[in-house]
Short mmCIF file of C-alpha atoms and ligand atoms in Angstrom, two decimals:
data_model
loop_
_atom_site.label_atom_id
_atom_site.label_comp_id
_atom_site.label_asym_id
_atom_site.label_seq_id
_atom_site.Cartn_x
_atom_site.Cartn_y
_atom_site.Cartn_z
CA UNK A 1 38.75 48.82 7.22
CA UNK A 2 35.99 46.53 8.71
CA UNK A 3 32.86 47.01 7.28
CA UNK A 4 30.01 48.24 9.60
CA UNK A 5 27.26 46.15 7.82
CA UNK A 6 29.77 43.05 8.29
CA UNK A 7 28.27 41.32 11.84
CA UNK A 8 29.55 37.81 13.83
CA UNK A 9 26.63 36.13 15.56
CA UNK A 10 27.31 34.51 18.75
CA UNK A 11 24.36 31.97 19.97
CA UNK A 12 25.30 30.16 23.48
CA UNK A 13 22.21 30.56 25.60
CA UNK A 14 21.28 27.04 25.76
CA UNK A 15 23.06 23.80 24.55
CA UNK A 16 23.83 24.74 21.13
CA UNK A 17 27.20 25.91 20.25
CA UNK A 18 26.73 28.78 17.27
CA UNK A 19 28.17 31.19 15.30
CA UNK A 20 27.32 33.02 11.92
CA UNK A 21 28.51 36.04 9.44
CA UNK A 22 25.59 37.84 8.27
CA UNK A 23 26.60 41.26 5.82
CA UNK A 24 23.53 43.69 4.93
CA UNK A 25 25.45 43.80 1.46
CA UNK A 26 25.71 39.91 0.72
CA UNK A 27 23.65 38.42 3.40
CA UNK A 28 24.29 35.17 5.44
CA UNK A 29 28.32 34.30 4.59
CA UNK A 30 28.38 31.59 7.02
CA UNK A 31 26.38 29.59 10.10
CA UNK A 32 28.15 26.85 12.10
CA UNK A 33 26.14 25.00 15.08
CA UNK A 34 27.31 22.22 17.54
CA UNK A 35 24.25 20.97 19.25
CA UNK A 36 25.02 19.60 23.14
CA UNK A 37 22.20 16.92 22.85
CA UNK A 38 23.49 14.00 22.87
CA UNK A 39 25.69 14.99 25.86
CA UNK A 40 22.55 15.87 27.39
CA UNK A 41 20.43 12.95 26.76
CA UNK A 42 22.13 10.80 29.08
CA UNK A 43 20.58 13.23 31.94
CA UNK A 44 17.56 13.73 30.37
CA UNK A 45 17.75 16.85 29.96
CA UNK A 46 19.95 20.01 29.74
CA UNK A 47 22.26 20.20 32.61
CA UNK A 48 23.33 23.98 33.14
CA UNK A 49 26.63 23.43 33.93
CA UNK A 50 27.91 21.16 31.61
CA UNK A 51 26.09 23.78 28.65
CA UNK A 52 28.46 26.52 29.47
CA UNK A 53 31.75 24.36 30.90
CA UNK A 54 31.12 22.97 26.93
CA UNK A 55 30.06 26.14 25.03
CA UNK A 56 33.70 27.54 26.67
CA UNK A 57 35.40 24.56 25.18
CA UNK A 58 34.03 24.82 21.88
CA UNK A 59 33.40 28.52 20.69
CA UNK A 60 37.07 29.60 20.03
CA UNK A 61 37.28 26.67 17.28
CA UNK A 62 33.33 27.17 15.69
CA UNK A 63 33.86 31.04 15.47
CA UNK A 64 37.33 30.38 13.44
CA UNK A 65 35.66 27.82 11.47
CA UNK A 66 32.72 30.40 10.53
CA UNK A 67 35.14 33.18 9.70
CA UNK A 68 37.30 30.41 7.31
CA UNK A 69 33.48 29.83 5.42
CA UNK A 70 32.72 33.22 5.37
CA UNK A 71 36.25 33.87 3.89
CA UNK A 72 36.95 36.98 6.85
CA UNK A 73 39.35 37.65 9.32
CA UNK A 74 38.66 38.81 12.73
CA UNK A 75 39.32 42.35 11.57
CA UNK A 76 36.66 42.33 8.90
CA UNK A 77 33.66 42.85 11.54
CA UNK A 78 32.30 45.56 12.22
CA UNK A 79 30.37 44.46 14.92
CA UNK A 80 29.71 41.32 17.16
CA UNK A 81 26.32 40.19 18.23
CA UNK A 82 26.24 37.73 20.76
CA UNK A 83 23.07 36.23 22.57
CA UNK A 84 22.71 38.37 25.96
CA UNK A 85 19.53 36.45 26.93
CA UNK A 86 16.78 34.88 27.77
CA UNK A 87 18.82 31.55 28.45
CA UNK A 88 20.86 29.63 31.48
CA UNK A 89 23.06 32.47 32.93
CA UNK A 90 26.62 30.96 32.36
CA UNK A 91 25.66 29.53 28.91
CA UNK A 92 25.14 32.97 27.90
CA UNK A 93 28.18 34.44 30.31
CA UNK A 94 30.46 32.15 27.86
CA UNK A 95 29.05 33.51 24.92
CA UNK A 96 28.72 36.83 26.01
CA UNK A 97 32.34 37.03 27.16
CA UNK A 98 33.98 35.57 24.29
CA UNK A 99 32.10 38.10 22.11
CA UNK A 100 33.60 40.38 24.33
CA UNK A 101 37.28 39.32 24.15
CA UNK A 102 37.05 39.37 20.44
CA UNK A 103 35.37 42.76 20.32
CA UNK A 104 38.25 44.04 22.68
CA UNK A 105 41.33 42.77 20.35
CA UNK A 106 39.43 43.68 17.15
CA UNK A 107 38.09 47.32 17.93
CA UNK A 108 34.62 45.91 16.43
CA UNK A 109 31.33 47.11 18.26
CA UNK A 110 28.92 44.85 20.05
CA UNK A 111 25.22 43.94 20.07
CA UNK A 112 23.68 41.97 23.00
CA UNK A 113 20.51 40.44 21.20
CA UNK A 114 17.43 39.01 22.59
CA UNK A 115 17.30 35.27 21.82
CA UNK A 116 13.56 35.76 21.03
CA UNK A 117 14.42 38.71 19.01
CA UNK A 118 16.27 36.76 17.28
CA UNK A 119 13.70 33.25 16.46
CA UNK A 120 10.64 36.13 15.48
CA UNK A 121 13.49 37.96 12.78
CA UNK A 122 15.08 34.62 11.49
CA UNK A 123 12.49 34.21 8.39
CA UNK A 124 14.27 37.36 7.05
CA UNK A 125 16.92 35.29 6.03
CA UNK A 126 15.33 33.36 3.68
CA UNK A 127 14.90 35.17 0.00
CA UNK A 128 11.07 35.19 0.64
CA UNK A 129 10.84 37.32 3.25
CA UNK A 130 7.90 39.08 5.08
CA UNK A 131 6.91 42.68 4.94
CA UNK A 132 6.21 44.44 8.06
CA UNK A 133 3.61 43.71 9.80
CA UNK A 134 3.34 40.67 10.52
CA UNK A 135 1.82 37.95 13.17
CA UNK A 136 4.27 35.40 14.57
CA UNK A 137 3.83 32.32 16.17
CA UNK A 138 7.00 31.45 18.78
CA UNK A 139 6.99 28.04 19.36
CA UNK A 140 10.10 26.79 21.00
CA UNK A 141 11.44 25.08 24.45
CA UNK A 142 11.00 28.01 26.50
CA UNK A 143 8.13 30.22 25.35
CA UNK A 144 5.20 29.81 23.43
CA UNK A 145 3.60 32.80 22.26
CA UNK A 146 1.44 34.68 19.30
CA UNK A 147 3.01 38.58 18.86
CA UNK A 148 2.07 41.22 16.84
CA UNK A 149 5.57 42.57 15.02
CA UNK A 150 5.05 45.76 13.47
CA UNK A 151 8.94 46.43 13.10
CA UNK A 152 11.98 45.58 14.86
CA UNK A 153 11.72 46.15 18.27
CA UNK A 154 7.70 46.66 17.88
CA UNK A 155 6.49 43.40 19.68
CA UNK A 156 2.93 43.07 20.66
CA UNK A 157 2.32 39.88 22.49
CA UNK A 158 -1.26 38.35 21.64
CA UNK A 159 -1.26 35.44 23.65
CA UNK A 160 1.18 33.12 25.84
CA UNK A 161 1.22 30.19 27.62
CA UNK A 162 -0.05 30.03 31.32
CA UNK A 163 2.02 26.93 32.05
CA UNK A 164 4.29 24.49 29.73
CA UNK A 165 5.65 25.99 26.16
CA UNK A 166 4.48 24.12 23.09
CA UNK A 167 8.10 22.04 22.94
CA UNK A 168 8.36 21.84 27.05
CA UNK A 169 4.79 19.91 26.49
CA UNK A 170 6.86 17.86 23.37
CA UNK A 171 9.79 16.88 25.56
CA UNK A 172 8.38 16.02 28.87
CA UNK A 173 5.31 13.72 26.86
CA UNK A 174 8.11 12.39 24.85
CA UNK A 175 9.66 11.31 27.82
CA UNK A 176 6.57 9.59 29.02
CA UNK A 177 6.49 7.83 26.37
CA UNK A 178 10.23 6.55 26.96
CA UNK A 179 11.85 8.57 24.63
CA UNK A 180 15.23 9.96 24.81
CA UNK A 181 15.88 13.58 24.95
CA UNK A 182 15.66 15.96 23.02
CA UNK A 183 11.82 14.24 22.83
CA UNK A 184 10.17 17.03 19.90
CA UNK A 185 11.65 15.23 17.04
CA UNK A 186 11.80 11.74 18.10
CA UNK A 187 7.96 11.94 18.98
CA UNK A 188 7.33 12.88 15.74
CA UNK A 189 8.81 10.34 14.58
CA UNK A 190 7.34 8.00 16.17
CA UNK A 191 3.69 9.88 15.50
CA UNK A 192 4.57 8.41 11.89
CA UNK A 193 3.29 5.05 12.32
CA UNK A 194 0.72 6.02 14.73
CA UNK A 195 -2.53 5.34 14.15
CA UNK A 196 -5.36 7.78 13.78
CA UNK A 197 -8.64 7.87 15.89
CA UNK A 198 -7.13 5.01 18.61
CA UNK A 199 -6.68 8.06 21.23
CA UNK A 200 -8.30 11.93 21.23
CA UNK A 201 -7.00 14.32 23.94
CA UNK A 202 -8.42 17.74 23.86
CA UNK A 203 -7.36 21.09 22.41
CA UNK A 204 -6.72 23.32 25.26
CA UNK A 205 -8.20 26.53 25.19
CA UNK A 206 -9.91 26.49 22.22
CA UNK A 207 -13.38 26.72 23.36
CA UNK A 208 -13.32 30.17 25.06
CA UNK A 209 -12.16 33.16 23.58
CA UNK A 210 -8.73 34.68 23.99
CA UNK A 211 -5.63 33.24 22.36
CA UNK A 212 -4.08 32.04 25.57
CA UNK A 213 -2.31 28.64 25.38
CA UNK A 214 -1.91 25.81 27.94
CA UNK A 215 -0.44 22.46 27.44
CA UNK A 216 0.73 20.56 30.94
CA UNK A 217 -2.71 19.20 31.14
CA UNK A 218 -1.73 17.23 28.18
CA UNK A 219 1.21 15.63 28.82
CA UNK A 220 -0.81 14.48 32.11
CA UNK A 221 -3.33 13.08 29.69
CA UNK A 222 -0.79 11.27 27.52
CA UNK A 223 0.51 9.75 31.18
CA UNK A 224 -3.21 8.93 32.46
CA UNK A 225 -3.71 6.99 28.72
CA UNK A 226 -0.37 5.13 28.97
CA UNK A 227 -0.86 1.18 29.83
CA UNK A 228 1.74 0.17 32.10
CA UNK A 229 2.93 -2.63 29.65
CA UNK A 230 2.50 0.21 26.28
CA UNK A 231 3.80 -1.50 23.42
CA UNK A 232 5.60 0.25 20.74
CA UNK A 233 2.36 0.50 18.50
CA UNK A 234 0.23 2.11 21.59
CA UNK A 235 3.36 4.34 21.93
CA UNK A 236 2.92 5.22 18.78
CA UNK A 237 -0.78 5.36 18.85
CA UNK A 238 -0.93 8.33 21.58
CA UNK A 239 2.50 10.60 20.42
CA UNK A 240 -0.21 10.97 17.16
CA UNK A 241 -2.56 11.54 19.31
CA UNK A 242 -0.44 14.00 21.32
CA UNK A 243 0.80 15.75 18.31
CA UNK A 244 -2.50 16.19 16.96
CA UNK A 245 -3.67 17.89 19.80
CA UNK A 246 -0.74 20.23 20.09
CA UNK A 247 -0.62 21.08 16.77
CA UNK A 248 -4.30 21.03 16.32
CA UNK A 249 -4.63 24.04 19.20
CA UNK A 250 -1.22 25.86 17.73
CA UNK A 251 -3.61 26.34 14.16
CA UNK A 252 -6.87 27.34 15.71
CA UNK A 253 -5.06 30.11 17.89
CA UNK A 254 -3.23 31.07 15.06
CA UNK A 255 -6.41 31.43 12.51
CA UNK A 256 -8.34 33.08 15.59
CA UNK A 257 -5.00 35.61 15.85
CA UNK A 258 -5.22 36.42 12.36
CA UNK A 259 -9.06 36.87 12.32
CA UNK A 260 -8.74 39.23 15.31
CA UNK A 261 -5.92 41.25 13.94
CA UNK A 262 -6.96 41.73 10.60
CA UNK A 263 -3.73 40.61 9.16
CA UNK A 264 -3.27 37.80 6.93
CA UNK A 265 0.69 37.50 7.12
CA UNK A 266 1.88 34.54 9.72
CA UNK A 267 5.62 33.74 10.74
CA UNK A 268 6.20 30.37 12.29
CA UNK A 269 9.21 30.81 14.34
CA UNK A 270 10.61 28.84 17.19
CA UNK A 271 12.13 24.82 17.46
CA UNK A 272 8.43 23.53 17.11
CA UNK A 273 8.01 25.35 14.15
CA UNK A 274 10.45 22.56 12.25
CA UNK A 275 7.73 20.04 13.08
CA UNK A 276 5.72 18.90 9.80
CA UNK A 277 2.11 18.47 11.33
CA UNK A 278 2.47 21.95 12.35
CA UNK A 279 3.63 23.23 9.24
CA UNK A 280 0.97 20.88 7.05
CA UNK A 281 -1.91 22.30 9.57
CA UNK A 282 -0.93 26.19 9.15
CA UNK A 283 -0.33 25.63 5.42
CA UNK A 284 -3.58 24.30 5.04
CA UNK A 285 -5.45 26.87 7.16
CA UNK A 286 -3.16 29.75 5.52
CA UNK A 287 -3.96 28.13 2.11
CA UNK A 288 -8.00 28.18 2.83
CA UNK A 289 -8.08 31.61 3.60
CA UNK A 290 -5.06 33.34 1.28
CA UNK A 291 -3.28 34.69 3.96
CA UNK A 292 0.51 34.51 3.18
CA UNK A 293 2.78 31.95 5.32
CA UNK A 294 6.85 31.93 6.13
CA UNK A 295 8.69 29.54 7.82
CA UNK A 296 12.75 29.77 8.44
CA UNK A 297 14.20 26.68 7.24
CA UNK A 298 14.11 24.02 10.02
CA UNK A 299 17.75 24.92 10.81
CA UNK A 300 17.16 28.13 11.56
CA UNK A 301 13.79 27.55 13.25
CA UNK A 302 15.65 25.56 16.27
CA UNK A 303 18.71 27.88 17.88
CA UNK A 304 21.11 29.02 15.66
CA UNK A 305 23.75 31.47 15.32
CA UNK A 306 22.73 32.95 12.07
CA UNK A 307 19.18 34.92 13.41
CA UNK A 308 21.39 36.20 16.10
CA UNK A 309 23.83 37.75 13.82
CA UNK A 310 20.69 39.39 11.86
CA UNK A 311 19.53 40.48 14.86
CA UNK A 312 22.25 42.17 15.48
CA UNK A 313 22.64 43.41 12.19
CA UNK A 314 18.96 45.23 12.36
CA UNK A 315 20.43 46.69 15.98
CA UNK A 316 23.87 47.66 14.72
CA UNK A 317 23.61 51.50 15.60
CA UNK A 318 23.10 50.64 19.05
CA UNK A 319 26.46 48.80 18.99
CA UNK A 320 28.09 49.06 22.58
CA UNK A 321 31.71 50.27 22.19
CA UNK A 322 34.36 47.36 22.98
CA UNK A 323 34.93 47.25 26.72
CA UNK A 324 31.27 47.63 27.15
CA UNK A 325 30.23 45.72 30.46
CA UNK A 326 28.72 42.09 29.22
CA UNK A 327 25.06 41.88 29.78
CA UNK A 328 23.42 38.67 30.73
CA UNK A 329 19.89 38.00 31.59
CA UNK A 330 18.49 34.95 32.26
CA UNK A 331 15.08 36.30 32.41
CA UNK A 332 14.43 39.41 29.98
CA UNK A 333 10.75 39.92 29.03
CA UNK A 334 10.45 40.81 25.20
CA UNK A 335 8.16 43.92 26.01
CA UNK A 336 10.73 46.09 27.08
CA UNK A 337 12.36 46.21 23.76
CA UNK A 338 12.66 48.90 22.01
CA UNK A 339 13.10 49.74 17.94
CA UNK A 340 16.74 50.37 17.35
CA UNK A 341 17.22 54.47 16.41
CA UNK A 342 17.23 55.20 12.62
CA UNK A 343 20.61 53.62 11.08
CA UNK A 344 22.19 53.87 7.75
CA UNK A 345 21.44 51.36 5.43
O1 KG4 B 1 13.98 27.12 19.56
P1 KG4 B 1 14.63 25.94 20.18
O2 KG4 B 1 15.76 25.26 19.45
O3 KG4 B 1 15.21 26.26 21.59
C1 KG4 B 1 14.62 27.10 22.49
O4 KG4 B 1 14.90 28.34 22.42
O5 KG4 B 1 13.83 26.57 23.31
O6 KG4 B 1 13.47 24.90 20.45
C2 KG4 B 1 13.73 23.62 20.97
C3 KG4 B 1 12.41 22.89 21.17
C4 KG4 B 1 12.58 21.60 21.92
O7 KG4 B 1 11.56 21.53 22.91
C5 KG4 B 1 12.38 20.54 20.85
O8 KG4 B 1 11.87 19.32 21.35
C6 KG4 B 1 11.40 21.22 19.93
O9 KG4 B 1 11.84 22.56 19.89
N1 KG4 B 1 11.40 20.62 18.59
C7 KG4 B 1 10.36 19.94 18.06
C8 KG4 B 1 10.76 19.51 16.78
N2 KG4 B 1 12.04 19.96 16.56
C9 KG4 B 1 12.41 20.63 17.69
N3 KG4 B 1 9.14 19.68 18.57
C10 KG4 B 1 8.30 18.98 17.79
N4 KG4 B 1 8.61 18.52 16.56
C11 KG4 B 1 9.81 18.76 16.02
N5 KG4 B 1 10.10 18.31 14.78
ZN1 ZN B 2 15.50 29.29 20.95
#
């Protein structure tokens, strides 16, 4: 008999391959991820069609190889999560189908998750976990954005971004600055030998109230600053600069959200949230005032398979039966989720 509490995560709504086992008795069995970037690069950035013509070649292969980890067969789940969106429409129609297919020969249920869902959730897989509620600072490709979580399903969004997310801003400046994609890490990297005080941009937002976040004006500052014949060390010199700035804003917004709110419990969530100036800046600011601070380990802060699966874990009772229609949205705004009825434990 599969067990209900038993769930496959199925992560394909961007270019990363994913899949993970997470059981509410033993916890995360197994998480594989194939990450599409360095077919990507050489277009500088994701190309939609290649994502899911790739995701469709890959996920029969990564979901066996997660099962063999977690030691399962197919007829061990009780239920199949799979990433229904936001994300590029046949990335998540390949994911979304396969989950399908599998739910269809297995008799297991399934759970279309909300990718966001699943990056504000994914520090409850690590042993130190928060307590409801909490504030939670998305940082990732596609959204930037401060919420209010006061359960699963109970999203409050604080503040957003009127224009580029927080690693949108990353990747294009990276680019600027000649650097292949995906640009997040590798400007950080080069940030490393930058040197301090050589270029200032501003902090965007910070000087009026509200906890509102823009970030295209500076990538256009980073371009305006850039000499024509930039050597490696001026490179260097403003993706410092940059970083500061980015990371600089992410921290005041955050210590403004917790001021406001009167909580003093942050989650970092989101790809940006693996980047080390971020996490130094909030651990600081965290540290001065006592408030308590959880990060998912980098691997689970970009996409990944395994938040999806404990996603769908926390949604299990609403498990569609197999057959269900698939359900794919490339835009699906995290407001109109709801909390998942009362569920055995
Ligand atoms: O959460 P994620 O994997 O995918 C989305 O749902 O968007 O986030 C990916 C983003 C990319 O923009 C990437 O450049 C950025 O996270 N990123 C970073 C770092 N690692 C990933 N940005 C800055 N520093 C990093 N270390
Ligand atoms: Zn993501």
């Amino acid at each position: 008999m599969p067990d209900p509490g038993t769930i496959l995560g199925i992560e394909t709504s961007c270019d990363e391959t994913a899949a993970a086992v997470y059981d509410g008795r033993r916890g995360l069995l197994a998480h594989v991820i194939h990450s599409q970037a360095a077919m990507h690069s050489e277009y500088g950035g994701v190309v939609p069609e290649l994502a899911a013509r790739d995701h469709a070649g890959r996920i029969h292969a990564l979901v066996r190889e997660t099962l063999r980890q977690a030691g399962l067969g197919c007829g061990d789940l009780g239920a199949i999560a799979y990433t229904a969106g936001p994300g590029l429409i046949g990335a998540l129609l390949v994911g979304g189908s396969f989950a399908a297919g599998l739910a269809a020969a297995t008799g297991a249920g399934l759970v279309p998750v909300h990718h966001l869902e699943g990056h504000l959730l994914a520090p409850m897989l690590e042993e130190r976990r928060p307590e409801f509620p909490f504030l939670a600072l998305l940082v990732s490709g596609g959204h930037t954005l401060i919420a209010r979580v006061d359960g699963v399903g109970r999203y409050h969004i604080l503040g957003d971004t009127l224009d580029d997310a927080a690693g949108e801003a990353f990747d294009k400046t990276a680019k600027t600055l000649g650097l292949p994609y995906p640009g997040g890490p590798q400007l950080a990297r080069l940030a490393q030998d930058g040197r301090p005080g050589r270029f200032r941009f501003a902090r965007p937002m910070t000087d009026r109230p509200g906890l509102e976040f823009s970030f295209s004006g500076l990538k256009t500052a980073v371009l305006t600053a850039l000499p024509a014949d930039a050597d490696t060390q001026t490179r260097a010199d403003l993706a410092l600069a940059f970083e500061e700035a980015v990371t600089d804003t992410l921290a005041i917004k955050c210590r403004r959200a917790l001021d406001e709110s009167g909580l003093e419990r942050l989650v970092v969530a989101g790809g940006v949230g693996a980047n080390r100036r971020l996490r130094q800046k909030l651990a600081d600011m965290a540290a001065q005032r006592g408030a308590e601070l959880y990060f998912p380990r980098p691997e689970f802060c970009t996409d990944n398979a395994a938040m999806i699966a404990y996603a769908g874990w926390a949604r299990r009772a609403e498990a569609l039966s197999p057959g269900s229609a698939i359900l794919a949205r490339a835009r699906w705004p995290l407001h109109q989720l709801q909390p998942p009825p009362a569920q055995a434990a």
